[in-house]
Short mmCIF file of C-alpha atoms in Angstrom, two decimals:
data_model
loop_
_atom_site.label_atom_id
_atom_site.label_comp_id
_atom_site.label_asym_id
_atom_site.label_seq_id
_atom_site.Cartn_x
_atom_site.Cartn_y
_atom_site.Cartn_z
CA UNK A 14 141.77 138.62 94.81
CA UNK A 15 142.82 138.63 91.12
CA UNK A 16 141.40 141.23 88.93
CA UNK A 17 139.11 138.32 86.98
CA UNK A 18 137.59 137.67 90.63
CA UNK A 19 137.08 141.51 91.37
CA UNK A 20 135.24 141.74 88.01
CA UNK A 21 133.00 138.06 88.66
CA UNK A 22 132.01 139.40 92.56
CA UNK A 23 131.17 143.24 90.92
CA UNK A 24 128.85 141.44 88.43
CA UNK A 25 127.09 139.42 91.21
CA UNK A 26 126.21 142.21 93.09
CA UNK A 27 125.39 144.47 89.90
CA UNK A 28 122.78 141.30 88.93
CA UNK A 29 121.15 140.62 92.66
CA UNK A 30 120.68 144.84 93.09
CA UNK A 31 118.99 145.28 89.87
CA UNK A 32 116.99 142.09 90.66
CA UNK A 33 115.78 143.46 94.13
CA UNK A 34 115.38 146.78 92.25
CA UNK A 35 112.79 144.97 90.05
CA UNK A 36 111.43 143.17 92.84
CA UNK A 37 110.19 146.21 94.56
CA UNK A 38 109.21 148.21 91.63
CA UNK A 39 106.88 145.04 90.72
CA UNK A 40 108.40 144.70 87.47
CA UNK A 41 107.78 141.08 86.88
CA UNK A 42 109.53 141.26 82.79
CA UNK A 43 112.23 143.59 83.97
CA UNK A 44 113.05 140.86 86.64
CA UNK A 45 112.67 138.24 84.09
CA UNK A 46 115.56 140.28 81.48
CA UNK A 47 117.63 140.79 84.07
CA UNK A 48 117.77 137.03 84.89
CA UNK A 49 118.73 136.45 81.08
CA UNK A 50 121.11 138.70 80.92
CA UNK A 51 123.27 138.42 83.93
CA UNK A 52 126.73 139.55 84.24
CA UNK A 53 128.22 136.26 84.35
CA UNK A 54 130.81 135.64 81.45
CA UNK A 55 131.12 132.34 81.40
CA UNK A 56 127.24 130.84 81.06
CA UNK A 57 125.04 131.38 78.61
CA UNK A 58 121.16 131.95 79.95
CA UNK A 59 119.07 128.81 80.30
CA UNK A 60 116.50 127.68 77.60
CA UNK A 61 113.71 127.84 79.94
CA UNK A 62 114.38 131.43 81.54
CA UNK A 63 114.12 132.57 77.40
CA UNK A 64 111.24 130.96 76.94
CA UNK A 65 109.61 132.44 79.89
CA UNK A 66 110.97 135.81 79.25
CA UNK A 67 109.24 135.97 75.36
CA UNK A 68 105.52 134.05 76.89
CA UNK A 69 105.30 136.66 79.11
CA UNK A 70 105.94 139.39 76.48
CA UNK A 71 103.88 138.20 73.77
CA UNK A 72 100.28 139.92 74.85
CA UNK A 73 100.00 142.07 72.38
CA UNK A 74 101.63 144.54 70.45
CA UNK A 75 101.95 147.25 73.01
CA UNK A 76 103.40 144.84 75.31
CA UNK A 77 105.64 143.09 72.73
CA UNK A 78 107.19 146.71 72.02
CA UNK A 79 107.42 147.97 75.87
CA UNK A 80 109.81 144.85 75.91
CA UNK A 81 111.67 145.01 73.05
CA UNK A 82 112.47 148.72 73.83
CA UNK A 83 113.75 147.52 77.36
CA UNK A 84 115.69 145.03 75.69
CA UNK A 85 117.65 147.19 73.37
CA UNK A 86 117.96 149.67 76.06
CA UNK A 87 119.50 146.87 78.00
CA UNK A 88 121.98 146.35 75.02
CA UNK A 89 122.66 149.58 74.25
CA UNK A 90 123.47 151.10 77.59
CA UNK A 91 125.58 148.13 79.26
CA UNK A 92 129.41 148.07 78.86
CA UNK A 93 129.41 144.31 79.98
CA UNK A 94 130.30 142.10 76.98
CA UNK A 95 128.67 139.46 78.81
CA UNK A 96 125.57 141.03 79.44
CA UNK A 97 125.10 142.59 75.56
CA UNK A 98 125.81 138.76 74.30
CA UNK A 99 123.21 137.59 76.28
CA UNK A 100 121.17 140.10 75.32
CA UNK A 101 121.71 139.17 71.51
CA UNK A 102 120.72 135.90 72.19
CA UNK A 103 117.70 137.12 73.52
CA UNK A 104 116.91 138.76 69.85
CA UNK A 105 118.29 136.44 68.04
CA UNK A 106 115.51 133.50 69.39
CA UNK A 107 113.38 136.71 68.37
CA UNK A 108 114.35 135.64 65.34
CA UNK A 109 114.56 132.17 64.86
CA UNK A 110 111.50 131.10 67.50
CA UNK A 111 109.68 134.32 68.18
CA UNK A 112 105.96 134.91 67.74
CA UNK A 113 104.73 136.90 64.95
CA UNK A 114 103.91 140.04 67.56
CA UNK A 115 107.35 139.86 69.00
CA UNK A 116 109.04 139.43 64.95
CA UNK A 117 107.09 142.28 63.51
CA UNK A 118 107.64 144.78 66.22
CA UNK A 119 111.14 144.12 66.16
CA UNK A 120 111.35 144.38 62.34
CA UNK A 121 110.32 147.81 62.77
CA UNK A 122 112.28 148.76 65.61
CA UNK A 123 114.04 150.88 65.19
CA UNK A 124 112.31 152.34 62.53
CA UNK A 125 115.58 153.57 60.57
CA UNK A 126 116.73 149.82 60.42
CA UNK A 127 120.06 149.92 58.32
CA UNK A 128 123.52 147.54 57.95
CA UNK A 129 124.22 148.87 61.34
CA UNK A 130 120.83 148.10 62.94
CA UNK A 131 121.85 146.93 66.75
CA UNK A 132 125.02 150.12 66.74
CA UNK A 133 127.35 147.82 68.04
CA UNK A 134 130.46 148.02 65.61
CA UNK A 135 131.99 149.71 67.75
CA UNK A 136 131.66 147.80 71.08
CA UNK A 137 134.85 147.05 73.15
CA UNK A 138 135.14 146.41 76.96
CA UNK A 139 139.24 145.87 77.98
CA UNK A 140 138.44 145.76 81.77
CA UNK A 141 140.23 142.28 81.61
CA UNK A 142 141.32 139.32 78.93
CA UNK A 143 137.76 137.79 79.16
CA UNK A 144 135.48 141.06 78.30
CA UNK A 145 138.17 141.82 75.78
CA UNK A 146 137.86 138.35 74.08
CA UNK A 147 134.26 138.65 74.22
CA UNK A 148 133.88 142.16 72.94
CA UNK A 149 135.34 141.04 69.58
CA UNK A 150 132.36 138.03 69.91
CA UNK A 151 129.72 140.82 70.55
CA UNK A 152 130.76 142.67 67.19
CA UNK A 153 130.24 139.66 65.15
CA UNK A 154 127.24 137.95 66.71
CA UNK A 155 125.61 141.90 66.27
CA UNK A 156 126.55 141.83 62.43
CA UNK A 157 125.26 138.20 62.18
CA UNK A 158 122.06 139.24 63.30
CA UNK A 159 121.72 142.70 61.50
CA UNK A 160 122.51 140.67 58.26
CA UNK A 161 119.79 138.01 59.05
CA UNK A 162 117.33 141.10 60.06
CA UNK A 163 118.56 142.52 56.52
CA UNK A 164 117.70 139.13 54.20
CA UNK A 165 114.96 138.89 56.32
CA UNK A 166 113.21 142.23 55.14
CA UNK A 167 114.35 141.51 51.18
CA UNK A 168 112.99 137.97 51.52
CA UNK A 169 109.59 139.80 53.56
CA UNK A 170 109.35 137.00 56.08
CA UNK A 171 111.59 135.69 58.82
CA UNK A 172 113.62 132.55 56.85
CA UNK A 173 114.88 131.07 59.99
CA UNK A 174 111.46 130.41 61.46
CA UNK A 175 109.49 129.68 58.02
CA UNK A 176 112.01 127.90 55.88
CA UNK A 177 110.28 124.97 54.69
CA UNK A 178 109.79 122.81 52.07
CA UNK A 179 108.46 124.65 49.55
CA UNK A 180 111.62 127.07 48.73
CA UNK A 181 111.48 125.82 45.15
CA UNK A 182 108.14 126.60 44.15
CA UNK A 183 108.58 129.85 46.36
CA UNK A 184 111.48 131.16 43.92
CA UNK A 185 110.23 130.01 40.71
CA UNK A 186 107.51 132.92 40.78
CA UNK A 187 109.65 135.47 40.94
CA UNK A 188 111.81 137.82 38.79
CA UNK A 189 115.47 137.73 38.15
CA UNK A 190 116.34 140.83 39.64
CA UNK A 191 114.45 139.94 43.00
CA UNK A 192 116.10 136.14 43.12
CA UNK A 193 119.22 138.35 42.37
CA UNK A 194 118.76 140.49 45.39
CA UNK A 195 117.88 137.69 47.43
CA UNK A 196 121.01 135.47 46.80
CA UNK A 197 123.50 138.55 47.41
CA UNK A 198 121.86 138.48 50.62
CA UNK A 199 122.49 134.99 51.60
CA UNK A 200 126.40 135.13 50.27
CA UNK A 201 126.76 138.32 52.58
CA UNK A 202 125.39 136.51 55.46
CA UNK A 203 127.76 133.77 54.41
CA UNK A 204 130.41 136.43 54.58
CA UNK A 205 130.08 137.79 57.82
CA UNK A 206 129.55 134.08 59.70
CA UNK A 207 132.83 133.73 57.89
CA UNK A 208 134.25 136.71 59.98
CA UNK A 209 134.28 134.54 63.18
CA UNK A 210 136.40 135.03 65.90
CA UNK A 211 138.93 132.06 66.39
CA UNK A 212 139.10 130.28 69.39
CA UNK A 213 142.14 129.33 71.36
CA UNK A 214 141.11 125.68 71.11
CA UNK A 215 139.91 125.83 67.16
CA UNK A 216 143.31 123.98 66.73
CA UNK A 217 143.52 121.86 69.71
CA UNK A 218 140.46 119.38 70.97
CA UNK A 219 142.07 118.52 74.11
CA UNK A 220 141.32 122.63 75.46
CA UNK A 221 137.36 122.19 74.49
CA UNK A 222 136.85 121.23 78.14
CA UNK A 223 137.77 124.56 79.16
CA UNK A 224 136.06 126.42 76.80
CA UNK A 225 133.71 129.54 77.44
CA UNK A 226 130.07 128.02 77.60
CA UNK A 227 128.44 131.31 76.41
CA UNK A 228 131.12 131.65 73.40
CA UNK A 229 129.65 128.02 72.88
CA UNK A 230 125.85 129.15 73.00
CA UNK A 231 126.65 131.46 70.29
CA UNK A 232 128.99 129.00 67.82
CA UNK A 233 126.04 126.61 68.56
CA UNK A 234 122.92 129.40 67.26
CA UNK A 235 125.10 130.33 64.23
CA UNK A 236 125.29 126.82 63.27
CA UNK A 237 121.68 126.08 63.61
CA UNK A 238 121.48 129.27 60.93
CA UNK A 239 123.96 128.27 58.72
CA UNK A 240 121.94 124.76 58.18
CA UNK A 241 118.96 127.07 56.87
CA UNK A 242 121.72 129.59 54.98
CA UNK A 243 122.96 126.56 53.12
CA UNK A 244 119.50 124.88 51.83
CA UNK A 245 118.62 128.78 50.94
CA UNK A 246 121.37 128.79 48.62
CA UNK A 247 121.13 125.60 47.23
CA UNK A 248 117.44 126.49 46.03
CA UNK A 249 118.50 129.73 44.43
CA UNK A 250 121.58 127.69 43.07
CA UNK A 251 119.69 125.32 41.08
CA UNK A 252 117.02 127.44 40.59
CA UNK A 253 119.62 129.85 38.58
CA UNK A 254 120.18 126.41 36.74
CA UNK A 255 117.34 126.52 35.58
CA UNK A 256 117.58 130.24 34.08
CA UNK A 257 120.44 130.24 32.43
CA UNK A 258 118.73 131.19 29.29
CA UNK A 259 116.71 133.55 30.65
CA UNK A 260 119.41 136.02 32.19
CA UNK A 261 120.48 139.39 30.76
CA UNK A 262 124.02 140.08 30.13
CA UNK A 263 123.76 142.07 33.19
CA UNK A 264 122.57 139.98 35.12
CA UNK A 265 124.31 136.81 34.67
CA UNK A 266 127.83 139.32 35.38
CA UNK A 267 126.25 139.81 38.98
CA UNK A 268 125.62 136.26 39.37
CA UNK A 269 128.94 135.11 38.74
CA UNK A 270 129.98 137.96 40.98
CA UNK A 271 128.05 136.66 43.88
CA UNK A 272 129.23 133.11 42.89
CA UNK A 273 132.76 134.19 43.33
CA UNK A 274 132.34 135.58 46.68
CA UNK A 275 130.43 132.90 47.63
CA UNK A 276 133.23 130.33 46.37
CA UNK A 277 136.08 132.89 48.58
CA UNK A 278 134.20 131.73 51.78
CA UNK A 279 134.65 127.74 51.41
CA UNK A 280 138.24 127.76 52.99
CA UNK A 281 136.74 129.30 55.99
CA UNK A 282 133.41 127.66 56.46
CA UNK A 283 135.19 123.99 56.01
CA UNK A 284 137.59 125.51 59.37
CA UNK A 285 134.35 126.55 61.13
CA UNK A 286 130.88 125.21 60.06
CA UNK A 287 129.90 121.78 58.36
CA UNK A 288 127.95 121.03 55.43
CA UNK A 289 126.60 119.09 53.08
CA UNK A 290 128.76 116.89 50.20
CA UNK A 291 128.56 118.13 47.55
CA UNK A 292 127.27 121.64 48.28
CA UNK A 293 130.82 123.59 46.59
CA UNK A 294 130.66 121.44 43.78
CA UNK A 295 127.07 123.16 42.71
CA UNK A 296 128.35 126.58 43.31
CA UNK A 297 131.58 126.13 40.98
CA UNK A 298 129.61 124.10 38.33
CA UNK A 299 126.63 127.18 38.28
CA UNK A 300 129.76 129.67 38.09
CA UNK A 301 131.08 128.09 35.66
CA UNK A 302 128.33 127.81 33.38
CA UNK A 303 127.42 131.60 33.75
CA UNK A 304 131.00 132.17 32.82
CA UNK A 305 130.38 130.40 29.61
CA UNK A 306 127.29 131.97 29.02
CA UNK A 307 128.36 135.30 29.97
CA UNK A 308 131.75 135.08 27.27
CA UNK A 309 129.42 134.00 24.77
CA UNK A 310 127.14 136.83 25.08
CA UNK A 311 130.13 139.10 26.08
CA UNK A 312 131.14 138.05 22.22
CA UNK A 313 127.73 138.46 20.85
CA UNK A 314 127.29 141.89 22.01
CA UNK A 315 130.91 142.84 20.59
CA UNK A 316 130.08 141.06 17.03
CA UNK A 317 126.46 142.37 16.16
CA UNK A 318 128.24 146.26 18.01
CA UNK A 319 130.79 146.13 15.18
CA UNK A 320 127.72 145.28 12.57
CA UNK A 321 125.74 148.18 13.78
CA UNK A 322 125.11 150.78 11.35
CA UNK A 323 122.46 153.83 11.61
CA UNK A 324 120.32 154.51 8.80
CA UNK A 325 116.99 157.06 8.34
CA UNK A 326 115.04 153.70 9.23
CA UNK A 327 117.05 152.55 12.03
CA UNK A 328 114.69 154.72 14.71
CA UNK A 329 111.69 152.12 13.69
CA UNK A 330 113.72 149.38 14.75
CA UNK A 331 112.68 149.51 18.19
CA UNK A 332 108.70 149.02 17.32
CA UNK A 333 109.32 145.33 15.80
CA UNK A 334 109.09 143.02 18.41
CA UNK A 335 110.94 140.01 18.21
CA UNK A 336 110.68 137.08 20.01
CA UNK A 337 112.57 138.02 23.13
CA UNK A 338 110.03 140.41 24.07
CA UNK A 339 107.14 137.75 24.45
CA UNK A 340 106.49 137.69 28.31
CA UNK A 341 108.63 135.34 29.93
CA UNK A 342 108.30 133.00 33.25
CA UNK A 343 110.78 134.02 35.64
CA UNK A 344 111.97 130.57 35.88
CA UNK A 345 113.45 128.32 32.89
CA UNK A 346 111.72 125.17 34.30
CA UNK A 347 108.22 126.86 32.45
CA UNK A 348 109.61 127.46 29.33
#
């Protein structure tokens, strides 16, 4: 037997032991994870064993968090690449289909949260080529979902699941600094999808028949995200548009700073992602109508700094209010 084969049968008799395990124990949703998550490297777990896994957790919220516990245990303490991807997939329709119960216990779990949310940085499994290849998958798919948990908590919903049509009127109502927050979000998730492994066949369509089905599953989720990610930024695009008059000096830098990053990815996401015509051209023309706006005020602030002069009644100045302290609509579209 080849090493590879050693590995496979090892996995197969791992999965059928904890399964009879379960079985005896009467542990009907430990038997159902374990199912998911098999050691199998080359399959990702079946639509319909998901779906059964998350109805039979979503009771309540003491049952919703008995599971979720189990499931992160399962991630954290396996050193099967195979077995933590599946599990990722597991959280990640958390995510994207879950119930409310199942979202908002795992939004607080754990309760530290953080960049590094699922601990996984770190993972690597060199046992063979395959769980070394997919230990380098497990890294990224585990920072693509602890970036969507993170937008997720500055947006205060789950976007994946509740994106809808009314993004616009969502983002008008609120501040600069918050839409500000919001859209470096959404450029760092574009970021780290950007971070994808390559695949052998990435350069070569004849070698797609051959390809790892799991690896497949996960290039598949991401892409279902990145259709969201995209219309996400295109609201807060032209909703910035529409602001342009309304930014600070301050905050119109940061914009253009997130606009550049943003722009950095496009070489990358044409190699690995699709979407829509027209989508780069309204990220360079926003950038480069900040940039105009941001040299003129750049200029502004250096010609009136040069006029400045102090005088006995210069420490009234600041009770005359002029017309930019009037309240203002967060959006330029109300003006």
């Amino acid at each position: 037997m080849t090493k590879l084969t050693v590995t496979t049968l090892i996995g197969i008799i791992k999965d059928k032991a904890s399964q009879s395990k379960a079985v005896l124990l009467s542990k009907p949703t430990t038997l159902s994870l374990l199912r998911v998550t098999t050691h199998n490297s080359f399959y990702p777990p079946t639509h319909k064993h998901i779906s059964t896994l998350l109805s039979s957790t979503d009771g309540s919220r003491a049952t919703a968090s008995a599971f979720l516990e189990l499931l992160i245990d399962r991630l954290h303490n396996t050193n099967d690449a195979a077995v933590a991807l599946k599990s990722l997939i597991v959280v990640h329709h958390i995510i994207s289909q879950g119930s409310f119960i199942l979202q908002d216990q795992l939004s607080v779990y754990p309760y530290t949260g953080g960049r590094n949310y699922l601990n996984l940085s770190n993972f690597r499994r060199n046992t063979n080529p395959t769980s070394w290849e997919l230990s380098s998958w497990v890294r990224w798919f585990a920072q693509h979902i602890e970036n969507l948990l993170c937008t997720s908590r500055i947006l205060g919903f789950f976007f994946l699941r509740n994106c809808s049509s009314d993004g616009e009127e969502r983002v008008s109502g609120i501040t600069n600094t918050d839409l500000l927050k919001e859209f470096d979000s959404l450029v760092t998730l574009v970021e780290g999808i950007c971070k994808r492994p390559d695949r052998a066949f990435d350069s070569n369509e004849n070698k797609r028949r051959n390809t790892n089905k799991l690896v497949d599953e996960i290039v598949n989720l991401v892409g279902e995200d990145w259709v969201v990610i995209e219309t996400m930024v295109v609201v807060e695009v032209r909703e910035f548009k529409e602001r342009l008059g309304c930014l600070e000096f301050g905050e119109a830098v940061e914009l253009v700073c997130c606009l550049k990053r943003l722009e950095e990815c496009r070489e990358r996401v044409v190699v690995i992602l699709e979407f829509k015509q027209g989508f780069w051209d309204l990220v360079r023309d926003l950038k480069e109508k900040v940039g105009v706006e941001v040299y003129k005020e750049k200029g502004k602030v250096q010609k009136e700094g040069r006029r400045l002069r102090f005088s006995e009644s210069d420490r009234f100045s600041d009770r005359v209010v002029s017309s930019r302290d009037f309240i203002r609509f967060p959006s330029g579209r109300f003006l």
